[in-house]
Coordinates of C-alpha atoms in Angstrom, one line a residue:
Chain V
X3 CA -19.7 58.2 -29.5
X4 CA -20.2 57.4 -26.0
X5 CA -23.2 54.7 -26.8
X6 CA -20.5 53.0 -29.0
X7 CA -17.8 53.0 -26.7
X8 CA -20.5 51.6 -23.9
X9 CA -21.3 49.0 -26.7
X10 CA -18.0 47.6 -27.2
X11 CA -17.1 47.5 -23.7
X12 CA -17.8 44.4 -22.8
X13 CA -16.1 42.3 -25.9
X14 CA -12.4 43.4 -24.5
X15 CA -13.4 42.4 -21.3
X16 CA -14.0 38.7 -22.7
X17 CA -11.3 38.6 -24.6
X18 CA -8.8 39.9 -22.2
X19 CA -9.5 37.3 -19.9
X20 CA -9.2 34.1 -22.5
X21 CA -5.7 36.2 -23.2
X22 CA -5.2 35.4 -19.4
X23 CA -6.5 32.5 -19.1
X24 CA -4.2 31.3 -22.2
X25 CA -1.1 32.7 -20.8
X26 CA -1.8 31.0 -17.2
X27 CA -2.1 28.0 -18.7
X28 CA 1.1 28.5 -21.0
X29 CA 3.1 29.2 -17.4
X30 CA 1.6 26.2 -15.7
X31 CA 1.9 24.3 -18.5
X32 CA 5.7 25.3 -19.3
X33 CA 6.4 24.6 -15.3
X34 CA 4.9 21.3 -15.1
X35 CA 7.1 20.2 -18.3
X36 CA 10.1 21.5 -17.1
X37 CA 9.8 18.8 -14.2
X38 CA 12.3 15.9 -14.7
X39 CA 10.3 13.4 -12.3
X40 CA 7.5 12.4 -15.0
X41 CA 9.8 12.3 -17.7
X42 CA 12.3 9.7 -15.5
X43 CA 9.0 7.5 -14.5
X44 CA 7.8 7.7 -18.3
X45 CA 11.3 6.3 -19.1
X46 CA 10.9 3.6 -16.3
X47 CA 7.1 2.6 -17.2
X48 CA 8.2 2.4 -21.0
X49 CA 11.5 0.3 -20.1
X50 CA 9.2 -2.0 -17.2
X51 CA 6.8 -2.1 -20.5
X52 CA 9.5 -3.4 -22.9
X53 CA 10.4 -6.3 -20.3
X54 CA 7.2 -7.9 -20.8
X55 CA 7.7 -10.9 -23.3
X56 CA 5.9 -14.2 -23.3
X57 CA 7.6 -16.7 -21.8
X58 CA 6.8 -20.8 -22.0
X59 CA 5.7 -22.0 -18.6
X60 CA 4.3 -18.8 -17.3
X61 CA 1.1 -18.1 -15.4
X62 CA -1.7 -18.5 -18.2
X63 CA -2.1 -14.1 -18.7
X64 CA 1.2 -13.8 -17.0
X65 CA 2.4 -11.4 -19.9
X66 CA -1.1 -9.8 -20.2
X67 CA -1.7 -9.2 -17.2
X68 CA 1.9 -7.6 -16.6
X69 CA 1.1 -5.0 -19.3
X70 CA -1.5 -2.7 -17.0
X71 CA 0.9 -1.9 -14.2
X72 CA 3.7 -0.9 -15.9
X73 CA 1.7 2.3 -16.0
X74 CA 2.2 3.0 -12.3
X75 CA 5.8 4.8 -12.1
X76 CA 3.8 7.2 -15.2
X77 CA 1.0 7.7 -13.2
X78 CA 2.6 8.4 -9.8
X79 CA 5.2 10.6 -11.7
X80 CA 2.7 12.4 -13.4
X81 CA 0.4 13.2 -9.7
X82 CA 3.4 14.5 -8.3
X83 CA 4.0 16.9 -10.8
X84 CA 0.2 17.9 -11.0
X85 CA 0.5 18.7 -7.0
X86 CA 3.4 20.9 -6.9
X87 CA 1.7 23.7 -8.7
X88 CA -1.7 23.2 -7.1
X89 CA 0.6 23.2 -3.5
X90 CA 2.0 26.4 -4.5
X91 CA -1.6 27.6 -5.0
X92 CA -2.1 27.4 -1.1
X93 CA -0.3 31.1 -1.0
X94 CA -3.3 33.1 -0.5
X95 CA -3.4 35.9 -3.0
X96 CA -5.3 38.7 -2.5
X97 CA -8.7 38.6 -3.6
X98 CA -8.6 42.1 -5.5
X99 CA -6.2 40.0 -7.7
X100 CA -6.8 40.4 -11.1
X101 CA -7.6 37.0 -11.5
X102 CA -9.9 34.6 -9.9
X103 CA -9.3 31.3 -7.8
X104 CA -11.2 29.2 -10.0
X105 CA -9.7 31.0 -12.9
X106 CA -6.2 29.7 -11.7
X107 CA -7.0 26.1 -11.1
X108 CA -8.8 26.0 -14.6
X109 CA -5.3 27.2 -16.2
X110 CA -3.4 24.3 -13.9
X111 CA -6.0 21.9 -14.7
X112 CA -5.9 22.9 -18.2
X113 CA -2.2 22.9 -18.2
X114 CA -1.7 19.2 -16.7
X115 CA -4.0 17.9 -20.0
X116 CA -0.7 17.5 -21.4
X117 CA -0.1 14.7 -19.3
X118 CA -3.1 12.5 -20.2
X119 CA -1.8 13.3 -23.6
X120 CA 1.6 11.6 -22.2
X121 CA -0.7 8.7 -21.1
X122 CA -2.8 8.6 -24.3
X123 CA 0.3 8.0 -25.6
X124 CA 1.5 5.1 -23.5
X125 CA -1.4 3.6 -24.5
X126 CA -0.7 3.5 -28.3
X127 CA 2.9 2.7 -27.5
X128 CA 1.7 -0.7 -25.7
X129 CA -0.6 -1.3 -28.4
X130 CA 1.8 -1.3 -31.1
X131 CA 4.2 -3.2 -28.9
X132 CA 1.8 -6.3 -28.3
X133 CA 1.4 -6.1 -31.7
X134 CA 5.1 -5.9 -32.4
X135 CA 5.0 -9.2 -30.1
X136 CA 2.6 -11.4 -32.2
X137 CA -0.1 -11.0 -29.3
X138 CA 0.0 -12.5 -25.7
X139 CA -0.6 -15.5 -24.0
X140 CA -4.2 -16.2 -22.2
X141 CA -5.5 -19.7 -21.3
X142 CA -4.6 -23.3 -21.6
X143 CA -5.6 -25.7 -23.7
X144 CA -7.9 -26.8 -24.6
X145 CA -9.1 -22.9 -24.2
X146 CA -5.8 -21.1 -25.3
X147 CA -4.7 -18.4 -27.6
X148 CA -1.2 -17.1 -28.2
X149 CA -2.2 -13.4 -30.2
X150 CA -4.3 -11.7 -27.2
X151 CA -4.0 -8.4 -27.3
X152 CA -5.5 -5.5 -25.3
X153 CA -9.4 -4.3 -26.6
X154 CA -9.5 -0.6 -27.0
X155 CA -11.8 -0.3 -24.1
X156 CA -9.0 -1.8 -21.7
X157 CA -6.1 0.5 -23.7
X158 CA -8.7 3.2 -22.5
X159 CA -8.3 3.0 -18.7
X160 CA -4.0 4.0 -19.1
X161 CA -6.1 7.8 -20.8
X162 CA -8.6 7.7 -17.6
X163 CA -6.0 7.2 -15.1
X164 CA -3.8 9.5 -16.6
X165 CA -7.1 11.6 -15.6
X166 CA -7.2 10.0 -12.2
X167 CA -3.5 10.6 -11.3
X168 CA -4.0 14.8 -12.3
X169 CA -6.9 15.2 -9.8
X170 CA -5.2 12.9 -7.5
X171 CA -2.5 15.5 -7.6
X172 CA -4.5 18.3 -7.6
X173 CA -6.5 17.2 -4.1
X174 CA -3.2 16.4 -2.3
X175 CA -1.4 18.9 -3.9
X176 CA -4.6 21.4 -2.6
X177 CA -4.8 19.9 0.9
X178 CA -1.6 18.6 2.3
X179 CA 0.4 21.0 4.1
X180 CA 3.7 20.0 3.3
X181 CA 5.2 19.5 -0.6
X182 CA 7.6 16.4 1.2
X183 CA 5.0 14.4 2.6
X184 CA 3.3 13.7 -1.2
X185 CA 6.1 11.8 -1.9
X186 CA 5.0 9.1 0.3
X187 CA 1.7 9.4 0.1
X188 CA 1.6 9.4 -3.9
X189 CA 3.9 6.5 -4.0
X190 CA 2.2 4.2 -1.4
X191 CA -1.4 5.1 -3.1
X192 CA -0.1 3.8 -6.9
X193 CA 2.2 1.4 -5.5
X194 CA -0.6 -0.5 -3.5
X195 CA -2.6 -0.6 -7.2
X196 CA 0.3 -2.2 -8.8
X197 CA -0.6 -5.4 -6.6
X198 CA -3.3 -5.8 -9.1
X199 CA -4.1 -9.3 -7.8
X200 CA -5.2 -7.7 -4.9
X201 CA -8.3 -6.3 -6.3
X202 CA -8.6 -9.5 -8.8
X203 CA -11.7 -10.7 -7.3
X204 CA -15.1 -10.3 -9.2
X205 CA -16.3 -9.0 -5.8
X206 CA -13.5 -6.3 -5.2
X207 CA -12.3 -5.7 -8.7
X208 CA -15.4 -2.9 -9.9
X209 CA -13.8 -0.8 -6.9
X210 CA -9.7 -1.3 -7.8
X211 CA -8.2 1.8 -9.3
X212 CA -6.3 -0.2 -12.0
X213 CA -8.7 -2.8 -12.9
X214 CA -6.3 -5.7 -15.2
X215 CA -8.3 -8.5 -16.8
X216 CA -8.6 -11.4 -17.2
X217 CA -11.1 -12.2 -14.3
X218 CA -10.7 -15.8 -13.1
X219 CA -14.2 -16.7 -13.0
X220 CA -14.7 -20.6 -11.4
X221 CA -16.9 -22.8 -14.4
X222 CA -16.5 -26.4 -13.3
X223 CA -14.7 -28.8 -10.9
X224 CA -11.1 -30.7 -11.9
X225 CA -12.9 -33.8 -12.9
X226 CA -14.5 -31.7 -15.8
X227 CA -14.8 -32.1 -19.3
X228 CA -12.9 -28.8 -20.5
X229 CA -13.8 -30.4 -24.1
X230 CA -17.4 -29.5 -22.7
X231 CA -17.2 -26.0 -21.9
X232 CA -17.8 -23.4 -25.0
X233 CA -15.1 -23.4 -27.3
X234 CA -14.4 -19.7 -27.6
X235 CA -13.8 -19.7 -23.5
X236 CA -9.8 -19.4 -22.4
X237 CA -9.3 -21.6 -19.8
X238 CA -6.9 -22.5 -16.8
X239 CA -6.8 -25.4 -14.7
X240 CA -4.5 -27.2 -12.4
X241 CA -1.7 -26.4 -11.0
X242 CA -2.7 -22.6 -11.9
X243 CA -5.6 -23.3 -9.8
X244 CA -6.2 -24.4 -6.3
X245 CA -8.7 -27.2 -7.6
X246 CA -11.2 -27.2 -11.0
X247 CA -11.1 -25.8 -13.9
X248 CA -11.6 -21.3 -14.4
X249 CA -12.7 -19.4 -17.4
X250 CA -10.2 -16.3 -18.3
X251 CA -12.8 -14.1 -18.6
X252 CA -11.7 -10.2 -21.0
X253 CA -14.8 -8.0 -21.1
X254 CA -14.5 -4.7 -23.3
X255 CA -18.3 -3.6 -21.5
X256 CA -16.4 -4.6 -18.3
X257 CA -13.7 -2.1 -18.9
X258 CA -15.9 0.7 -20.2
X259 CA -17.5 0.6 -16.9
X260 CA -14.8 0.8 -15.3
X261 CA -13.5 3.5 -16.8
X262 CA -17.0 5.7 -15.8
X263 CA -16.1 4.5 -12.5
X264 CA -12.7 6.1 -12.8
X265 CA -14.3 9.0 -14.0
X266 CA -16.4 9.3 -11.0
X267 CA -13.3 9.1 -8.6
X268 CA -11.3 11.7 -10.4
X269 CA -14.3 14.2 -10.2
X270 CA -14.5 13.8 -6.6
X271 CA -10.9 14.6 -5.9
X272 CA -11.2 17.4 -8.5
X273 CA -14.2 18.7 -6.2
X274 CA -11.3 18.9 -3.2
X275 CA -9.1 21.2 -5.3
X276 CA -11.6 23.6 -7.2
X277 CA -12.5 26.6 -5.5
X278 CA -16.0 26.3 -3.1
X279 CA -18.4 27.7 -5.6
X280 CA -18.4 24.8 -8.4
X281 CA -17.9 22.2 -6.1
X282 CA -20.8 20.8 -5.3
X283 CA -21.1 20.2 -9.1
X284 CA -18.1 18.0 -9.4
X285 CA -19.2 16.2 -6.4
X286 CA -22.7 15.5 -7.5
X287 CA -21.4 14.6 -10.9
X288 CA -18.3 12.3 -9.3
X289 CA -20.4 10.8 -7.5
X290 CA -23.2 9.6 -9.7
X291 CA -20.4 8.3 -12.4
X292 CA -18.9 6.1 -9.7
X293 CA -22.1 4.7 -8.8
X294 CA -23.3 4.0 -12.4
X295 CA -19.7 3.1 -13.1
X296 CA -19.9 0.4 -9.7
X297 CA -23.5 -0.8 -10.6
X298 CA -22.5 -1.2 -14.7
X299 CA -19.6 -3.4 -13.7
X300 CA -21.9 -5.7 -11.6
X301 CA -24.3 -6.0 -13.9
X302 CA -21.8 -7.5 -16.7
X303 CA -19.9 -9.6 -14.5
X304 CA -21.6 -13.0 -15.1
Chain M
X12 CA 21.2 18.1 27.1
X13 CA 19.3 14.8 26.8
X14 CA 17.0 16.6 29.3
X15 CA 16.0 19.1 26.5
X16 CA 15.6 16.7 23.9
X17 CA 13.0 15.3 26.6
X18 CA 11.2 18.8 27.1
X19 CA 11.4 19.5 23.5
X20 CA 9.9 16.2 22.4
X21 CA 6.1 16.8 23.3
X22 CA 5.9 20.0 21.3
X23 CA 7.8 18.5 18.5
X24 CA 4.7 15.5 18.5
X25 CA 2.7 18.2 18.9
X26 CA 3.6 20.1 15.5
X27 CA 4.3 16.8 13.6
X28 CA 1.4 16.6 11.1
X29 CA 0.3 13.4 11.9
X30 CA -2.6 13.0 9.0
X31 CA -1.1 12.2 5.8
X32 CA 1.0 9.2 8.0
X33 CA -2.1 8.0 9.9
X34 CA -4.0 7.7 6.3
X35 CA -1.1 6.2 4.9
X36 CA -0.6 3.4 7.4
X37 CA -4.6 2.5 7.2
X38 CA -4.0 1.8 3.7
X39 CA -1.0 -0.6 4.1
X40 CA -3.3 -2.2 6.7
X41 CA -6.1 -2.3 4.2
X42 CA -4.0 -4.0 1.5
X43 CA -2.3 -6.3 4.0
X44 CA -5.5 -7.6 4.9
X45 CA -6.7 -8.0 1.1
X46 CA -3.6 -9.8 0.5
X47 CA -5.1 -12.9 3.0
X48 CA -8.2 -12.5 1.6
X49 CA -6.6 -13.3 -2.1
X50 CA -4.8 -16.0 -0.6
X51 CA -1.2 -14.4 -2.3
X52 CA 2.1 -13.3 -0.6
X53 CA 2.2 -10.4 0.5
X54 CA 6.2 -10.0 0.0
X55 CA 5.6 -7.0 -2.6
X56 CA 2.6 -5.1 -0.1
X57 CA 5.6 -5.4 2.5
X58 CA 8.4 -4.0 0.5
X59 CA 5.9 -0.9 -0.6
X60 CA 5.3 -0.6 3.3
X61 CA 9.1 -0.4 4.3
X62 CA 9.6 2.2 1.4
X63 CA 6.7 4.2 2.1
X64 CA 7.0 4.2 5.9
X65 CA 10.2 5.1 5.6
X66 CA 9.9 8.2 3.2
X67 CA 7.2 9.0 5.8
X68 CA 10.0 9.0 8.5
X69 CA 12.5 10.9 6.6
X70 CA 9.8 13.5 5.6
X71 CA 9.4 14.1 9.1
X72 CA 13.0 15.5 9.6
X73 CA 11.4 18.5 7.8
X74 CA 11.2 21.2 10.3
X75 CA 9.6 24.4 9.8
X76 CA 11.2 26.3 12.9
X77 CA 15.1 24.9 11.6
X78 CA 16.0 28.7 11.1
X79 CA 14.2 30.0 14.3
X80 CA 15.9 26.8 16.7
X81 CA 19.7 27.6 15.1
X82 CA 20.4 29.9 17.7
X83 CA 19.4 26.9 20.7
X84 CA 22.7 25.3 21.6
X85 CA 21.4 22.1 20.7
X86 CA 23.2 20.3 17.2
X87 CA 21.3 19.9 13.8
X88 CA 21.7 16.1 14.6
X89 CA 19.9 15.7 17.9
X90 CA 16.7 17.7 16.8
X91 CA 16.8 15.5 14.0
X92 CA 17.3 12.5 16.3
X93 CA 14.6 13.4 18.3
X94 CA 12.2 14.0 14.7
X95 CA 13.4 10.4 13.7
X96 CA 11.9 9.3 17.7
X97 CA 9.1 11.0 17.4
X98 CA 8.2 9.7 13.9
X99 CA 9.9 6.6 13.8
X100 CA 8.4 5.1 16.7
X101 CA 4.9 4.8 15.2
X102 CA 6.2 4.2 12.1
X103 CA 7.7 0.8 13.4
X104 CA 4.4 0.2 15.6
X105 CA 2.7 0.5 11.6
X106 CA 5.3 -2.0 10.0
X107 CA 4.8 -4.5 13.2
X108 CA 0.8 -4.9 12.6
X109 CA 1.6 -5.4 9.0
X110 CA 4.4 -8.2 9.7
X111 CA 1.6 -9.8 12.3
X112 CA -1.0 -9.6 9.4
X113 CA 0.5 -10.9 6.8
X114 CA 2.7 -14.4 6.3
X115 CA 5.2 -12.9 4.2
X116 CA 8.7 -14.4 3.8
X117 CA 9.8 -10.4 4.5
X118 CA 9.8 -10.3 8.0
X119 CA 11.4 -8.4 10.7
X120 CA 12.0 -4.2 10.6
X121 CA 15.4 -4.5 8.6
X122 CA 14.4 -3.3 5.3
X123 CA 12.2 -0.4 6.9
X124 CA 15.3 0.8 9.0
X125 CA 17.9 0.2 5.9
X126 CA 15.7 2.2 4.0
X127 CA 15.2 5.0 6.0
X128 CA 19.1 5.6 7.5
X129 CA 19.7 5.4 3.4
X130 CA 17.1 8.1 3.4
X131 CA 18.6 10.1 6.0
X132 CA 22.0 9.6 5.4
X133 CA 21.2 11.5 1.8
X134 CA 18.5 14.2 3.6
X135 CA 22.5 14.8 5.7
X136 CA 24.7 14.8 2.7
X137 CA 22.4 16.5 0.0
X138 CA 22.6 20.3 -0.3
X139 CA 20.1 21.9 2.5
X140 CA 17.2 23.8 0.0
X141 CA 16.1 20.2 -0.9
X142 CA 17.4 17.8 1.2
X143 CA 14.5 16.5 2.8
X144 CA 12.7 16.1 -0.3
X145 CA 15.8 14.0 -2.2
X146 CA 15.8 11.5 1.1
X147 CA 12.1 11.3 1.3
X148 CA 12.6 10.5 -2.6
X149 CA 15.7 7.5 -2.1
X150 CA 13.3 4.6 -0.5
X151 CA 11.0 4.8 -3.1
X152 CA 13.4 5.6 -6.0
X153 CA 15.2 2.1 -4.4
X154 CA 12.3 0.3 -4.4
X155 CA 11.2 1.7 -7.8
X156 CA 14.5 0.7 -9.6
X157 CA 14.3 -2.7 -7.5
X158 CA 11.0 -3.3 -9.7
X159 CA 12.8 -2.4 -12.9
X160 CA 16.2 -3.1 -13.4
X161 CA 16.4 -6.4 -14.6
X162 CA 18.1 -9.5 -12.8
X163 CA 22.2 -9.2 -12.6
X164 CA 25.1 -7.0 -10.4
X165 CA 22.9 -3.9 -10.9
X166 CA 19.9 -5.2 -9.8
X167 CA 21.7 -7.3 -6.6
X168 CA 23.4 -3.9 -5.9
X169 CA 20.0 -1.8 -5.3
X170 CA 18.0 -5.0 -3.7
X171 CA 20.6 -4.6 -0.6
X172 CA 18.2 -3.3 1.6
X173 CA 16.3 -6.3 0.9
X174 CA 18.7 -9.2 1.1
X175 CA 21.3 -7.1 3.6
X176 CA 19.3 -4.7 5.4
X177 CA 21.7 -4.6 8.2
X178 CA 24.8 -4.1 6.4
X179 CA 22.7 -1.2 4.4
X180 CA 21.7 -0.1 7.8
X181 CA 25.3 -0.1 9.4
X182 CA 26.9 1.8 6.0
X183 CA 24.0 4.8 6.1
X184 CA 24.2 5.2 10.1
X185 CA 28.4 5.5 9.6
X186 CA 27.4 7.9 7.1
X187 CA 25.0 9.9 9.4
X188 CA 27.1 10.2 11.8
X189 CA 30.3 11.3 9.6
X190 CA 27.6 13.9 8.3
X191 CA 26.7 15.0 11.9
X192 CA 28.0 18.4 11.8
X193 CA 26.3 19.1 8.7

């Protein structure tokens, strides 16, 4: 009797802590929800979203460009929801508890999945709206086309930074002291990567956070033949330039990288909110995805 | 009384976190100086940098000893006074690099200080539990909404701070200081 009891002992034991695990998760996941602030910035991404129509005259890309960084309000509403439970987790609990540290950030981590699912879903929602719209604008002719519409590989970076902006909240949440200084912080740090034209450079861009194509990439002087240059290249010259002519350059490879680069970033600010043991994991792995990811986007950049 | 506000101001430095702002303001510098390196305005980095400094401000009117310095005879308004001092200051050092560094038609510390006596005017009025948090939260919810709400009366109505920063400024300060016993 006793060897059978000593035999089962340990499948309980297994099972009691997924039961855990699955009910810490249900909590977090039920707290995070209950938040209004991602909800209100999902309504304002969608409605900043909806504003984008093609208009005559614009920038060549204007419209397609302006899709990407609708996404911010999401994203920033979605870290600061993420890094009020992970603040609350710097209450030391005992560490008889009947649950362990890294067992607590799982279930938060685990929990806040739901809001990639949110971004997953803003994804789909822009792709059936440029579809809705007949396509957007890129180029000018003789290198133009009016039904551009986002590659699944760039409609994959809103998922991945709906990764970043959970272990963005998770490290600040984890390692500043006070819940009210966040607010700053998380909204100067998505904010800034609205200015996408900031990190529009082929040089800079393989380092932005949100990384919106089309690159401008310099193929000939104003006095060009654009009638010369390939005919499946979108083009822009003057007076969108400062002088010559540009190619509009989409890359699905390009955004792919990107996203391991992504990857990469949200691993190491994942390693700042897990619990010691583990870390140097995500940090090792972090930080070989952002190099591959830095190194793959340079190597497909023409 | 202004003598104890004096004594008081060192240690109140001296327990301000000073981190999260000091990161903060290198990144603003940071993206000001990509904005002259992409040759762009920098109008929108600007407008980012008077909302997030000034969140950063009202934040700081969070004070962890409130309940243990209500029994100093010294009002709820001065110690926040002397928070806004402490934290302000820098804060408009910060906003004055990023005016020199950039050549954007935004210029001078109006928006920043219309901003952040809107932000404090609400951290007076709202109810105590969270009222640092909703004033840390009203520059960038204004700035937010400025980026959203399409052009019309609406949209003129929240970009105040932007075209009339001083009027902003003036209307929040009267209502600081009709909230001062609060």
């Amino acid at each position: 009797m006793s060897a059978v009891t000593a035999g089962r002992a340990p499948a309980p034991a297994v099972s009691t802590r997924s039961h855990v695990l699955r009910a810490l998760v249900h909590a977090e996941a039920r707290r995070m929800m209950r938040n209004p602030v991602p909800w209100l910035c999902l309504a304002l991404s969608v409605w900043g979203m909806w504003m984008v129509v093609p208009e005559p005259g614009e920038w060549p890309a204007s419209s397609y460009e302006a899709m990407n960084p609708t996404a911010v309000p999401l994203l920033f509403g979605i870290s600061l929801a993420v890094a009020v439970p992970f603040h609350r987790a710097r209450l030391e609990v005992a560490p008889a508890a009947p649950v362990a540290e890294h067992q607590r950030v799982l279930a938060r981590l685990l929990a806040a999945t739901l809001f990639v699912l949110v971004a997953a879903g803003f994804a789909g929602l822009v792709a059936w709206r440029e579809r809705d719209l007949g396509g957007l604008w890129i180029g000018m002719e003789p290198g133009r086309t009016t039904e551009a519409l986002h590659t699944t590989a760039e409609l994959s970076q809103f998922v991945v930074l709906g990764v970043l902006a959970v272990a963005l909240g998770a490290a600040l949440g984890r390692r500043v002291s006070r819940l009210v200084a966040l607010v700053p912080a998380l909204f100067v740090l998505w904010f800034v990567v609205m200015v996408y034209w900031l990190f529009g450079h082929a040089s800079v861009t393989p380092f932005s956070i949100m990384q919106v194509q089309p690159l401008v990439l310099e193929v000939g002087p104003a006095t060009a033949d654009p009638l010369s240059f390939p005919s499946d290249w979108l083009l822009v010259g003057e007076p969108h330039t400062s002088g010559g002519w540009a190619r509009q350059w989409v890359s699905g490879a390009l955004a792919w990288w990107h996203d391991v680069w992504l990857l990469g970033l949200a691993a190491l600010l994942l390693a700042a909110a897990w619990p010691r043991p583990g870390r140097r994991v995500l940090l090792a792995a972090g930080l070989a995805l952002a190099v591959a990811g830095v190194v793959g986007q340079h190597v497909v950049i023409p | 009384m202004s003598s104890v506000l004096v004594q008081a101001a060192l240690p109140t430095a001296r327990a301000t976190r000073w981190t999260p702002g000091a990161a903060l303001a290198g990144l603003l510098v940071a993206a000001t100086a990509l904005t002259g390196y992409a040759d762009r305005p920098a109008d929108l980095v600007l407008a980012i940098a008077a909302a997030g400094l000034a969140a950063t401000v009202v934040a700081g009117l969070q004070d962890p000893a409130a309940a243990l310095l209500e029994a100093l005879p010294v009002s709820v308004m001065r110690r926040r006074v002397l928070r806004l001092a402490v934290v302000g200051a820098p804060a408009l050092a910060v906003w004055w690099l990023l005016d020199s560094l950039s050549t954007a038609q935004l210029s001078g510390p109006g928006p920043l200080l219309a901003l952040t006596a809107t932000g404090v005017a609400v951290a007076v009025w709202a109810p105590p539990r969270r009222a640092v948090l909703l004033g840390a939260s009203t520059p960038v919810a204004l700035f937010t909404l400025h980026q959203v709400v399409p052009s019309g009366t609406t949209s003129d109505v929240i970009a105040w701070w932007l075209t009339d920063p001083w009027w902003v400024l003036a209307a929040a300060t009267l209502l600081c200081v009709a909230g001062r016993r609060r």
